[in-house]
mmCIF file with all atom_site columns, C-alpha atoms in Angstrom:
data_model
loop_
_atom_site.group_PDB
_atom_site.id
_atom_site.type_symbol
_atom_site.label_atom_id
_atom_site.label_alt_id
_atom_site.label_comp_id
_atom_site.label_asym_id
_atom_site.label_entity_id
_atom_site.label_seq_id
_atom_site.pdbx_PDB_ins_code
_atom_site.Cartn_x
_atom_site.Cartn_y
_atom_site.Cartn_z
_atom_site.occupancy
_atom_site.B_iso_or_equiv
_atom_site.pdbx_formal_charge
_atom_site.auth_seq_id
_atom_site.auth_comp_id
_atom_site.auth_asym_id
_atom_site.auth_atom_id
_atom_site.pdbx_PDB_model_num
ATOM 1   C CA . UNK Y 1 1   ? -82.867 39.117 -2.550  1.00 42.00 ? 1   UNK Y CA 1
ATOM 2   C CA . UNK Y 1 2   ? -81.387 40.306 0.629   1.00 46.00 ? 2   UNK Y CA 1
ATOM 3   C CA . UNK Y 1 3   ? -78.471 42.707 0.876   1.00 47.00 ? 3   UNK Y CA 1
ATOM 4   C CA . UNK Y 1 4   ? -74.963 41.559 1.310   1.00 50.00 ? 4   UNK Y CA 1
ATOM 5   C CA . UNK Y 1 5   ? -73.462 42.429 4.676   1.00 50.00 ? 5   UNK Y CA 1
ATOM 6   C CA . UNK Y 1 6   ? -70.952 41.167 7.365   1.00 50.00 ? 6   UNK Y CA 1
ATOM 7   C CA . UNK Y 1 7   ? -68.965 38.144 7.043   1.00 44.00 ? 7   UNK Y CA 1
ATOM 8   C CA . UNK Y 1 8   ? -70.824 36.990 3.763   1.00 50.00 ? 8   UNK Y CA 1
ATOM 9   C CA . UNK Y 1 9   ? -69.914 40.398 2.150   1.00 50.00 ? 9   UNK Y CA 1
ATOM 10  C CA . UNK Y 1 10  ? -66.399 39.993 3.074   1.00 48.00 ? 10  UNK Y CA 1
ATOM 11  C CA . UNK Y 1 11  ? -66.090 36.314 1.636   1.00 45.00 ? 11  UNK Y CA 1
ATOM 12  C CA . UNK Y 1 12  ? -67.763 37.407 -1.485  1.00 48.00 ? 12  UNK Y CA 1
ATOM 13  C CA . UNK Y 1 13  ? -65.570 40.413 -1.787  1.00 47.00 ? 13  UNK Y CA 1
ATOM 14  C CA . UNK Y 1 14  ? -62.621 38.352 -1.560  1.00 46.00 ? 14  UNK Y CA 1
ATOM 15  C CA . UNK Y 1 15  ? -64.050 35.827 -4.187  1.00 47.00 ? 15  UNK Y CA 1
ATOM 16  C CA . UNK Y 1 16  ? -64.983 38.487 -6.720  1.00 45.00 ? 16  UNK Y CA 1
ATOM 17  C CA . UNK Y 1 17  ? -61.796 40.387 -6.072  1.00 43.00 ? 17  UNK Y CA 1
ATOM 18  C CA . UNK Y 1 18  ? -59.453 36.949 -6.510  1.00 43.00 ? 18  UNK Y CA 1
ATOM 19  C CA . UNK Y 1 19  ? -61.223 36.147 -9.977  1.00 43.00 ? 19  UNK Y CA 1
ATOM 20  C CA . UNK Y 1 20  ? -60.985 39.909 -11.502 1.00 42.00 ? 20  UNK Y CA 1
ATOM 21  C CA . UNK Y 1 21  ? -57.143 39.474 -10.627 1.00 40.00 ? 21  UNK Y CA 1
ATOM 22  C CA . UNK Y 1 22  ? -56.798 36.202 -11.997 1.00 42.00 ? 22  UNK Y CA 1
ATOM 23  C CA . UNK Y 1 23  ? -58.545 37.422 -15.417 1.00 41.00 ? 23  UNK Y CA 1
ATOM 24  C CA . UNK Y 1 24  ? -56.336 40.383 -15.533 1.00 40.00 ? 24  UNK Y CA 1
ATOM 25  C CA . UNK Y 1 25  ? -53.409 40.495 -18.230 1.00 42.00 ? 25  UNK Y CA 1
ATOM 26  C CA . UNK Y 1 26  ? -50.407 39.286 -16.648 1.00 37.00 ? 26  UNK Y CA 1
ATOM 27  C CA . UNK Y 1 27  ? -48.168 42.003 -18.357 1.00 35.00 ? 27  UNK Y CA 1
ATOM 28  C CA . UNK Y 1 28  ? -50.143 44.892 -15.998 1.00 38.00 ? 28  UNK Y CA 1
ATOM 29  C CA . UNK Y 1 29  ? -49.338 45.018 -12.542 1.00 41.00 ? 29  UNK Y CA 1
ATOM 30  C CA . UNK Y 1 30  ? -52.434 45.800 -10.694 1.00 38.00 ? 30  UNK Y CA 1
ATOM 31  C CA . UNK Y 1 31  ? -52.352 47.925 -7.484  1.00 39.00 ? 31  UNK Y CA 1
ATOM 32  C CA . UNK Y 1 32  ? -53.204 46.020 -4.389  1.00 41.00 ? 32  UNK Y CA 1
ATOM 33  C CA . UNK Y 1 33  ? -56.471 47.013 -2.750  1.00 39.00 ? 33  UNK Y CA 1
ATOM 34  C CA . UNK Y 1 34  ? -54.971 48.267 0.377   1.00 41.00 ? 34  UNK Y CA 1
ATOM 35  C CA . UNK Y 1 35  ? -53.006 50.835 -1.408  1.00 39.00 ? 35  UNK Y CA 1
ATOM 36  C CA . UNK Y 1 36  ? -55.784 52.816 -0.889  1.00 42.00 ? 36  UNK Y CA 1
ATOM 37  C CA . UNK Y 1 37  ? -58.036 54.881 -3.468  1.00 39.00 ? 37  UNK Y CA 1
ATOM 38  C CA . UNK Y 1 38  ? -54.927 56.861 -4.923  1.00 40.00 ? 38  UNK Y CA 1
ATOM 39  C CA . UNK Y 1 39  ? -53.892 53.196 -6.427  1.00 36.00 ? 39  UNK Y CA 1
ATOM 40  C CA . UNK Y 1 40  ? -56.722 54.064 -9.116  1.00 37.00 ? 40  UNK Y CA 1
ATOM 41  C CA . UNK Y 1 41  ? -54.280 56.138 -10.892 1.00 35.00 ? 41  UNK Y CA 1
ATOM 42  C CA . UNK Y 1 42  ? -52.777 54.754 -14.326 1.00 28.00 ? 42  UNK Y CA 1
ATOM 43  C CA . UNK Y 1 43  ? -50.559 51.919 -14.054 1.00 29.00 ? 43  UNK Y CA 1
ATOM 44  C CA . UNK Y 1 44  ? -47.253 50.632 -16.276 1.00 29.00 ? 44  UNK Y CA 1
ATOM 45  C CA . UNK Y 1 45  ? -45.682 54.000 -15.935 1.00 32.00 ? 45  UNK Y CA 1
ATOM 46  C CA . UNK Y 1 46  ? -48.697 55.883 -17.412 1.00 35.00 ? 46  UNK Y CA 1
ATOM 47  C CA . UNK Y 1 47  ? -49.778 58.665 -15.107 1.00 35.00 ? 47  UNK Y CA 1
ATOM 48  C CA . UNK Y 1 48  ? -52.407 60.173 -17.082 1.00 38.00 ? 48  UNK Y CA 1
ATOM 49  C CA . UNK Y 1 49  ? -55.858 59.926 -16.033 1.00 39.00 ? 49  UNK Y CA 1
ATOM 50  C CA . UNK Y 1 50  ? -58.129 57.546 -17.679 1.00 39.00 ? 50  UNK Y CA 1
ATOM 51  C CA . UNK Y 1 51  ? -60.558 58.278 -20.756 1.00 39.00 ? 51  UNK Y CA 1
ATOM 52  C CA . UNK Y 1 52  ? -64.057 58.642 -20.018 1.00 40.00 ? 52  UNK Y CA 1
ATOM 53  C CA . UNK Y 1 53  ? -65.096 54.986 -21.402 1.00 42.00 ? 53  UNK Y CA 1
ATOM 54  C CA . UNK Y 1 54  ? -62.328 53.593 -19.169 1.00 43.00 ? 54  UNK Y CA 1
ATOM 55  C CA . UNK Y 1 55  ? -63.909 54.974 -15.588 1.00 43.00 ? 55  UNK Y CA 1
ATOM 56  C CA . UNK Y 1 56  ? -64.305 52.520 -12.833 1.00 45.00 ? 56  UNK Y CA 1
ATOM 57  C CA . UNK Y 1 57  ? -68.105 53.549 -12.980 1.00 54.00 ? 57  UNK Y CA 1
ATOM 58  C CA . UNK Y 1 58  ? -70.159 54.999 -15.572 1.00 53.00 ? 58  UNK Y CA 1
ATOM 59  C CA . UNK Y 1 59  ? -69.534 58.816 -16.496 1.00 52.00 ? 59  UNK Y CA 1
ATOM 60  C CA . UNK Y 1 60  ? -72.877 60.460 -17.180 1.00 57.00 ? 60  UNK Y CA 1
ATOM 61  C CA . UNK Y 1 61  ? -74.529 63.806 -16.799 1.00 68.00 ? 61  UNK Y CA 1
ATOM 62  C CA . UNK Y 1 62  ? -75.778 64.988 -13.531 1.00 74.00 ? 62  UNK Y CA 1
ATOM 63  C CA . UNK Y 1 63  ? -78.895 63.150 -12.019 1.00 76.00 ? 63  UNK Y CA 1
ATOM 64  C CA . UNK Y 1 64  ? -81.841 65.236 -10.724 1.00 78.00 ? 64  UNK Y CA 1
ATOM 65  C CA . UNK Y 1 65  ? -84.063 63.504 -8.245  1.00 82.00 ? 65  UNK Y CA 1
ATOM 66  C CA . UNK Y 1 66  ? -87.004 65.674 -7.451  1.00 85.00 ? 66  UNK Y CA 1
ATOM 67  C CA . UNK Y 1 67  ? -87.560 66.720 -3.685  1.00 82.00 ? 67  UNK Y CA 1
ATOM 68  C CA . UNK Y 1 68  ? -89.650 63.724 -1.819  1.00 82.00 ? 68  UNK Y CA 1
ATOM 69  C CA . UNK Y 1 69  ? -89.040 61.442 -4.940  1.00 88.00 ? 69  UNK Y CA 1
ATOM 70  C CA . UNK Y 1 70  ? -88.063 58.036 -3.720  1.00 93.00 ? 70  UNK Y CA 1
ATOM 71  C CA . UNK Y 1 71  ? -87.621 56.159 -6.513  1.00 95.00 ? 71  UNK Y CA 1
ATOM 72  C CA . UNK Y 1 72  ? -84.627 56.368 -8.300  1.00 95.00 ? 72  UNK Y CA 1
ATOM 73  C CA . UNK Y 1 73  ? -83.567 56.136 -12.189 1.00 92.00 ? 73  UNK Y CA 1
ATOM 74  C CA . UNK Y 1 74  ? -82.412 52.579 -11.558 1.00 92.00 ? 74  UNK Y CA 1
ATOM 75  C CA . UNK Y 1 75  ? -86.065 51.853 -10.440 1.00 94.00 ? 75  UNK Y CA 1
ATOM 76  C CA . UNK Y 1 76  ? -85.307 51.254 -6.839  1.00 96.00 ? 76  UNK Y CA 1
ATOM 77  C CA . UNK Y 1 77  ? -87.353 52.403 -3.883  1.00 97.00 ? 77  UNK Y CA 1
ATOM 78  C CA . UNK Y 1 78  ? -85.145 54.025 -1.377  1.00 97.00 ? 78  UNK Y CA 1
ATOM 79  C CA . UNK Y 1 79  ? -87.880 54.198 1.355   1.00 97.00 ? 79  UNK Y CA 1
ATOM 80  C CA . UNK Y 1 80  ? -86.470 53.073 4.631   1.00 98.00 ? 80  UNK Y CA 1
ATOM 81  C CA . UNK Y 1 81  ? -88.478 50.102 5.890   1.00 97.00 ? 81  UNK Y CA 1
ATOM 82  C CA . UNK Y 1 82  ? -86.842 48.522 8.546   1.00 97.00 ? 82  UNK Y CA 1
ATOM 83  C CA . UNK Y 1 83  ? -83.472 48.504 10.462  1.00 96.00 ? 83  UNK Y CA 1
ATOM 84  C CA . UNK Y 1 84  ? -81.303 45.439 10.097  1.00 95.00 ? 84  UNK Y CA 1
ATOM 85  C CA . UNK Y 1 85  ? -77.974 44.798 11.687  1.00 93.00 ? 85  UNK Y CA 1
ATOM 86  C CA . UNK Y 1 86  ? -77.778 48.631 12.656  1.00 95.00 ? 86  UNK Y CA 1
ATOM 87  C CA . UNK Y 1 87  ? -78.332 49.670 8.948   1.00 97.00 ? 87  UNK Y CA 1
ATOM 88  C CA . UNK Y 1 88  ? -81.408 51.075 7.442   1.00 98.00 ? 88  UNK Y CA 1
ATOM 89  C CA . UNK Y 1 89  ? -83.006 48.885 4.366   1.00 98.00 ? 89  UNK Y CA 1
ATOM 90  C CA . UNK Y 1 90  ? -85.740 49.360 2.065   1.00 98.00 ? 90  UNK Y CA 1
ATOM 91  C CA . UNK Y 1 91  ? -88.516 46.927 1.297   1.00 97.00 ? 91  UNK Y CA 1
ATOM 92  C CA . UNK Y 1 92  ? -86.192 44.518 -0.936  1.00 97.00 ? 92  UNK Y CA 1
ATOM 93  C CA . UNK Y 1 93  ? -83.646 44.227 1.956   1.00 97.00 ? 93  UNK Y CA 1
ATOM 94  C CA . UNK Y 1 94  ? -81.193 46.801 -0.002  1.00 98.00 ? 94  UNK Y CA 1
ATOM 95  C CA . UNK Y 1 95  ? -79.217 49.309 2.410   1.00 98.00 ? 95  UNK Y CA 1
ATOM 96  C CA . UNK Y 1 96  ? -80.567 52.892 2.154   1.00 98.00 ? 96  UNK Y CA 1
ATOM 97  C CA . UNK Y 1 97  ? -80.441 56.028 4.395   1.00 98.00 ? 97  UNK Y CA 1
ATOM 98  C CA . UNK Y 1 98  ? -82.693 57.924 6.727   1.00 97.00 ? 98  UNK Y CA 1
ATOM 99  C CA . UNK Y 1 99  ? -82.439 61.714 7.458   1.00 96.00 ? 99  UNK Y CA 1
ATOM 100 C CA . UNK Y 1 100 ? -85.017 63.068 10.242  1.00 95.00 ? 100 UNK Y CA 1
ATOM 101 C CA . UNK Y 1 101 ? -84.951 66.613 11.160  1.00 94.00 ? 101 UNK Y CA 1
ATOM 102 C CA . UNK Y 1 102 ? -81.487 66.972 10.029  1.00 93.00 ? 102 UNK Y CA 1
ATOM 103 C CA . UNK Y 1 103 ? -80.352 63.739 11.910  1.00 97.00 ? 103 UNK Y CA 1
ATOM 104 C CA . UNK Y 1 104 ? -78.478 61.281 9.676   1.00 98.00 ? 104 UNK Y CA 1
ATOM 105 C CA . UNK Y 1 105 ? -78.374 57.808 10.686  1.00 98.00 ? 105 UNK Y CA 1
ATOM 106 C CA . UNK Y 1 106 ? -75.141 56.568 11.846  1.00 98.00 ? 106 UNK Y CA 1
ATOM 107 C CA . UNK Y 1 107 ? -74.362 54.323 8.778   1.00 98.00 ? 107 UNK Y CA 1
ATOM 108 C CA . UNK Y 1 108 ? -74.864 57.101 6.406   1.00 98.00 ? 108 UNK Y CA 1
ATOM 109 C CA . UNK Y 1 109 ? -72.735 59.430 8.685   1.00 98.00 ? 109 UNK Y CA 1
ATOM 110 C CA . UNK Y 1 110 ? -69.640 56.734 8.897   1.00 97.00 ? 110 UNK Y CA 1
ATOM 111 C CA . UNK Y 1 111 ? -70.048 56.499 5.005   1.00 98.00 ? 111 UNK Y CA 1
ATOM 112 C CA . UNK Y 1 112 ? -69.306 59.758 4.694   1.00 98.00 ? 112 UNK Y CA 1
ATOM 113 C CA . UNK Y 1 113 ? -65.863 59.086 7.057   1.00 97.00 ? 113 UNK Y CA 1
ATOM 114 C CA . UNK Y 1 114 ? -65.140 56.141 5.189   1.00 97.00 ? 114 UNK Y CA 1
ATOM 115 C CA . UNK Y 1 115 ? -65.604 57.616 1.601   1.00 97.00 ? 115 UNK Y CA 1
ATOM 116 C CA . UNK Y 1 116 ? -63.302 60.440 2.355   1.00 96.00 ? 116 UNK Y CA 1
ATOM 117 C CA . UNK Y 1 117 ? -60.693 58.052 4.040   1.00 96.00 ? 117 UNK Y CA 1
ATOM 118 C CA . UNK Y 1 118 ? -60.478 55.645 1.267   1.00 94.00 ? 118 UNK Y CA 1
ATOM 119 C CA . UNK Y 1 119 ? -62.241 56.952 -2.225  1.00 93.00 ? 119 UNK Y CA 1
ATOM 120 C CA . UNK Y 1 120 ? -62.219 60.617 -2.620  1.00 92.00 ? 120 UNK Y CA 1
ATOM 121 C CA . UNK Y 1 121 ? -58.668 60.410 -3.901  1.00 90.00 ? 121 UNK Y CA 1
ATOM 122 C CA . UNK Y 1 122 ? -60.003 59.584 -6.978  1.00 89.00 ? 122 UNK Y CA 1
ATOM 123 C CA . UNK Y 1 123 ? -63.527 60.066 -7.037  1.00 91.00 ? 123 UNK Y CA 1
ATOM 124 C CA . UNK Y 1 124 ? -63.446 63.865 -5.713  1.00 92.00 ? 124 UNK Y CA 1
ATOM 125 C CA . UNK Y 1 125 ? -64.472 64.961 -2.087  1.00 94.00 ? 125 UNK Y CA 1
ATOM 126 C CA . UNK Y 1 126 ? -68.416 64.387 -1.830  1.00 94.00 ? 126 UNK Y CA 1
ATOM 127 C CA . UNK Y 1 127 ? -68.242 61.801 -4.789  1.00 93.00 ? 127 UNK Y CA 1
ATOM 128 C CA . UNK Y 1 128 ? -68.463 64.977 -6.988  1.00 93.00 ? 128 UNK Y CA 1
ATOM 129 C CA . UNK Y 1 129 ? -65.783 63.471 -9.630  1.00 88.00 ? 129 UNK Y CA 1
ATOM 130 C CA . UNK Y 1 130 ? -62.368 64.008 -10.685 1.00 87.00 ? 130 UNK Y CA 1
ATOM 131 C CA . UNK Y 1 131 ? -60.334 64.039 -13.768 1.00 82.00 ? 131 UNK Y CA 1
ATOM 132 C CA . UNK Y 1 132 ? -59.662 60.511 -12.847 1.00 76.00 ? 132 UNK Y CA 1
ATOM 133 C CA . UNK Y 1 133 ? -62.750 59.022 -11.794 1.00 85.00 ? 133 UNK Y CA 1
ATOM 134 C CA . UNK Y 1 134 ? -66.568 59.803 -12.606 1.00 85.00 ? 134 UNK Y CA 1
ATOM 135 C CA . UNK Y 1 135 ? -68.986 61.372 -9.586  1.00 90.00 ? 135 UNK Y CA 1
ATOM 136 C CA . UNK Y 1 136 ? -70.398 58.378 -7.530  1.00 94.00 ? 136 UNK Y CA 1
ATOM 137 C CA . UNK Y 1 137 ? -72.954 60.260 -6.371  1.00 94.00 ? 137 UNK Y CA 1
ATOM 138 C CA . UNK Y 1 138 ? -74.503 60.019 -9.827  1.00 94.00 ? 138 UNK Y CA 1
ATOM 139 C CA . UNK Y 1 139 ? -73.425 56.644 -10.631 1.00 92.00 ? 139 UNK Y CA 1
ATOM 140 C CA . UNK Y 1 140 ? -75.234 54.946 -7.602  1.00 95.00 ? 140 UNK Y CA 1
ATOM 141 C CA . UNK Y 1 141 ? -78.662 56.499 -8.676  1.00 95.00 ? 141 UNK Y CA 1
ATOM 142 C CA . UNK Y 1 142 ? -78.106 54.787 -11.947 1.00 93.00 ? 142 UNK Y CA 1
ATOM 143 C CA . UNK Y 1 143 ? -76.457 51.597 -10.883 1.00 93.00 ? 143 UNK Y CA 1
ATOM 144 C CA . UNK Y 1 144 ? -78.073 48.501 -9.693  1.00 94.00 ? 144 UNK Y CA 1
ATOM 145 C CA . UNK Y 1 145 ? -76.816 47.781 -6.073  1.00 97.00 ? 145 UNK Y CA 1
ATOM 146 C CA . UNK Y 1 146 ? -75.281 44.730 -6.734  1.00 96.00 ? 146 UNK Y CA 1
ATOM 147 C CA . UNK Y 1 147 ? -73.384 45.850 -9.981  1.00 95.00 ? 147 UNK Y CA 1
ATOM 148 C CA . UNK Y 1 148 ? -71.992 48.537 -7.562  1.00 95.00 ? 148 UNK Y CA 1
ATOM 149 C CA . UNK Y 1 149 ? -70.892 46.096 -4.996  1.00 96.00 ? 149 UNK Y CA 1
ATOM 150 C CA . UNK Y 1 150 ? -69.436 43.683 -7.680  1.00 94.00 ? 150 UNK Y CA 1
ATOM 151 C CA . UNK Y 1 151 ? -67.503 46.807 -9.320  1.00 92.00 ? 151 UNK Y CA 1
ATOM 152 C CA . UNK Y 1 152 ? -65.834 47.698 -5.662  1.00 94.00 ? 152 UNK Y CA 1
ATOM 153 C CA . UNK Y 1 153 ? -64.946 44.408 -4.883  1.00 94.00 ? 153 UNK Y CA 1
ATOM 154 C CA . UNK Y 1 154 ? -63.680 43.006 -8.377  1.00 92.00 ? 154 UNK Y CA 1
ATOM 155 C CA . UNK Y 1 155 ? -62.313 46.479 -9.601  1.00 90.00 ? 155 UNK Y CA 1
ATOM 156 C CA . UNK Y 1 156 ? -62.061 47.388 -13.183 1.00 82.00 ? 156 UNK Y CA 1
ATOM 157 C CA . UNK Y 1 157 ? -59.288 47.816 -15.684 1.00 77.00 ? 157 UNK Y CA 1
ATOM 158 C CA . UNK Y 1 158 ? -59.501 50.239 -18.849 1.00 63.00 ? 158 UNK Y CA 1
ATOM 159 C CA . UNK Y 1 159 ? -56.727 50.715 -21.550 1.00 58.00 ? 159 UNK Y CA 1
ATOM 160 C CA . UNK Y 1 160 ? -54.493 53.362 -19.376 1.00 61.00 ? 160 UNK Y CA 1
ATOM 161 C CA . UNK Y 1 161 ? -55.860 52.872 -15.746 1.00 63.00 ? 161 UNK Y CA 1
ATOM 162 C CA . UNK Y 1 162 ? -57.093 50.535 -13.239 1.00 76.00 ? 162 UNK Y CA 1
ATOM 163 C CA . UNK Y 1 163 ? -59.530 50.789 -10.493 1.00 83.00 ? 163 UNK Y CA 1
ATOM 164 C CA . UNK Y 1 164 ? -58.327 48.295 -7.590  1.00 87.00 ? 164 UNK Y CA 1
ATOM 165 C CA . UNK Y 1 165 ? -60.134 45.405 -6.190  1.00 91.00 ? 165 UNK Y CA 1
ATOM 166 C CA . UNK Y 1 166 ? -61.251 46.436 -2.725  1.00 92.00 ? 166 UNK Y CA 1
ATOM 167 C CA . UNK Y 1 167 ? -63.003 43.239 -1.865  1.00 90.00 ? 167 UNK Y CA 1
ATOM 168 C CA . UNK Y 1 168 ? -60.149 42.170 0.493   1.00 89.00 ? 168 UNK Y CA 1
ATOM 169 C CA . UNK Y 1 169 ? -59.751 45.736 1.954   1.00 92.00 ? 169 UNK Y CA 1
ATOM 170 C CA . UNK Y 1 170 ? -61.588 45.529 5.251   1.00 94.00 ? 170 UNK Y CA 1
ATOM 171 C CA . UNK Y 1 171 ? -61.370 49.375 5.459   1.00 94.00 ? 171 UNK Y CA 1
ATOM 172 C CA . UNK Y 1 172 ? -63.277 49.311 2.554   1.00 95.00 ? 172 UNK Y CA 1
ATOM 173 C CA . UNK Y 1 173 ? -65.233 46.209 2.367   1.00 95.00 ? 173 UNK Y CA 1
ATOM 174 C CA . UNK Y 1 174 ? -66.660 46.179 5.990   1.00 96.00 ? 174 UNK Y CA 1
ATOM 175 C CA . UNK Y 1 175 ? -68.092 49.577 5.445   1.00 97.00 ? 175 UNK Y CA 1
ATOM 176 C CA . UNK Y 1 176 ? -69.170 49.060 1.669   1.00 97.00 ? 176 UNK Y CA 1
ATOM 177 C CA . UNK Y 1 177 ? -72.947 49.731 2.588   1.00 97.00 ? 177 UNK Y CA 1
ATOM 178 C CA . UNK Y 1 178 ? -72.190 52.663 4.725   1.00 98.00 ? 178 UNK Y CA 1
ATOM 179 C CA . UNK Y 1 179 ? -70.434 54.053 1.565   1.00 98.00 ? 179 UNK Y CA 1
ATOM 180 C CA . UNK Y 1 180 ? -73.172 53.331 -0.560  1.00 98.00 ? 180 UNK Y CA 1
ATOM 181 C CA . UNK Y 1 181 ? -75.957 55.141 1.380   1.00 98.00 ? 181 UNK Y CA 1
ATOM 182 C CA . UNK Y 1 182 ? -74.190 58.060 1.981   1.00 98.00 ? 182 UNK Y CA 1
ATOM 183 C CA . UNK Y 1 183 ? -73.373 58.494 -1.828  1.00 97.00 ? 183 UNK Y CA 1
ATOM 184 C CA . UNK Y 1 184 ? -76.816 57.661 -2.290  1.00 97.00 ? 184 UNK Y CA 1
ATOM 185 C CA . UNK Y 1 185 ? -77.865 60.442 0.333   1.00 96.00 ? 185 UNK Y CA 1
ATOM 186 C CA . UNK Y 1 186 ? -75.887 62.972 -1.455  1.00 96.00 ? 186 UNK Y CA 1
ATOM 187 C CA . UNK Y 1 187 ? -76.828 62.009 -4.698  1.00 94.00 ? 187 UNK Y CA 1
ATOM 188 C CA . UNK Y 1 188 ? -80.489 62.488 -4.145  1.00 95.00 ? 188 UNK Y CA 1
ATOM 189 C CA . UNK Y 1 189 ? -79.859 65.871 -2.170  1.00 94.00 ? 189 UNK Y CA 1
ATOM 190 C CA . UNK Y 1 190 ? -80.719 64.516 1.228   1.00 95.00 ? 190 UNK Y CA 1
ATOM 191 C CA . UNK Y 1 191 ? -77.776 65.762 2.444   1.00 96.00 ? 191 UNK Y CA 1
ATOM 192 C CA . UNK Y 1 192 ? -75.370 68.278 1.169   1.00 94.00 ? 192 UNK Y CA 1
ATOM 193 C CA . UNK Y 1 193 ? -71.680 68.657 0.675   1.00 95.00 ? 193 UNK Y CA 1
ATOM 194 C CA . UNK Y 1 194 ? -69.279 68.087 3.887   1.00 95.00 ? 194 UNK Y CA 1
ATOM 195 C CA . UNK Y 1 195 ? -69.632 66.438 7.204   1.00 96.00 ? 195 UNK Y CA 1
ATOM 196 C CA . UNK Y 1 196 ? -73.141 65.885 8.390   1.00 95.00 ? 196 UNK Y CA 1
ATOM 197 C CA . UNK Y 1 197 ? -73.886 68.348 11.287  1.00 94.00 ? 197 UNK Y CA 1
ATOM 198 C CA . UNK Y 1 198 ? -75.943 65.721 13.360  1.00 97.00 ? 198 UNK Y CA 1
ATOM 199 C CA . UNK Y 1 199 ? -76.137 61.894 13.380  1.00 97.00 ? 199 UNK Y CA 1
ATOM 200 C CA . UNK Y 1 200 ? -77.991 59.294 15.532  1.00 97.00 ? 200 UNK Y CA 1
ATOM 201 C CA . UNK Y 1 201 ? -76.071 56.923 17.793  1.00 97.00 ? 201 UNK Y CA 1
ATOM 202 C CA . UNK Y 1 202 ? -74.298 54.079 16.754  1.00 97.00 ? 202 UNK Y CA 1
ATOM 203 C CA . UNK Y 1 203 ? -76.625 51.070 17.271  1.00 96.00 ? 203 UNK Y CA 1
ATOM 204 C CA . UNK Y 1 204 ? -75.472 47.853 19.263  1.00 96.00 ? 204 UNK Y CA 1
ATOM 205 C CA . UNK Y 1 205 ? -76.011 45.725 16.108  1.00 96.00 ? 205 UNK Y CA 1
ATOM 206 C CA . UNK Y 1 206 ? -73.919 47.884 13.987  1.00 97.00 ? 206 UNK Y CA 1
ATOM 207 C CA . UNK Y 1 207 ? -70.959 47.507 16.607  1.00 96.00 ? 207 UNK Y CA 1
ATOM 208 C CA . UNK Y 1 208 ? -71.394 43.504 16.754  1.00 95.00 ? 208 UNK Y CA 1
ATOM 209 C CA . UNK Y 1 209 ? -71.195 43.167 12.936  1.00 94.00 ? 209 UNK Y CA 1
ATOM 210 C CA . UNK Y 1 210 ? -68.588 45.756 12.388  1.00 95.00 ? 210 UNK Y CA 1
ATOM 211 C CA . UNK Y 1 211 ? -66.459 43.878 15.038  1.00 95.00 ? 211 UNK Y CA 1
ATOM 212 C CA . UNK Y 1 212 ? -67.192 40.443 13.680  1.00 94.00 ? 212 UNK Y CA 1
ATOM 213 C CA . UNK Y 1 213 ? -66.215 41.824 9.847   1.00 95.00 ? 213 UNK Y CA 1
ATOM 214 C CA . UNK Y 1 214 ? -62.982 43.483 11.216  1.00 94.00 ? 214 UNK Y CA 1
ATOM 215 C CA . UNK Y 1 215 ? -61.644 40.577 13.048  1.00 93.00 ? 215 UNK Y CA 1
ATOM 216 C CA . UNK Y 1 216 ? -62.566 37.856 10.727  1.00 85.00 ? 216 UNK Y CA 1
#
């Protein structure tokens, strides 16, 4: 199965988000996707963080990946094989990262920027987690890529808190693969905390896909 991207991703994200909202409890007001990551705080007047079992992503112990190891605990091989639409992908067509001589591919660098614009309020700087939500740098190493996408697109509701659906938020969904590969790169230790020092140039194919997604 090939990775989800571009207009197809945006349409799928909107569809998943719509289904999730339709299935939610009518008495609970779900924060809109464009409210930003801070909307994942508790709703209905309850401002307490969610319990661990209510978190949007699995809360687990830190993941240790040996240096040079390319197969994650979820069984996925993260070796970059080809660049498609300006993003590196593995043999299965799933987005991955590439770091050469300290230079990070553009998508991974942009994932850092997008994560800290939309996700860090709840999930903590650099995906390290917080009292509101688990460390995504660990979650992506255990979760299937498509499960990760579905969770972000549809959101998830616990007993005391809500992770909003971001499938219709273009500032998240048009860059969800970038956010994903950034978290992979940091979770595996290929890049450290903070802004990557050097990045590759922005591919023309990336720009075309970005413009198409944001203007749709």
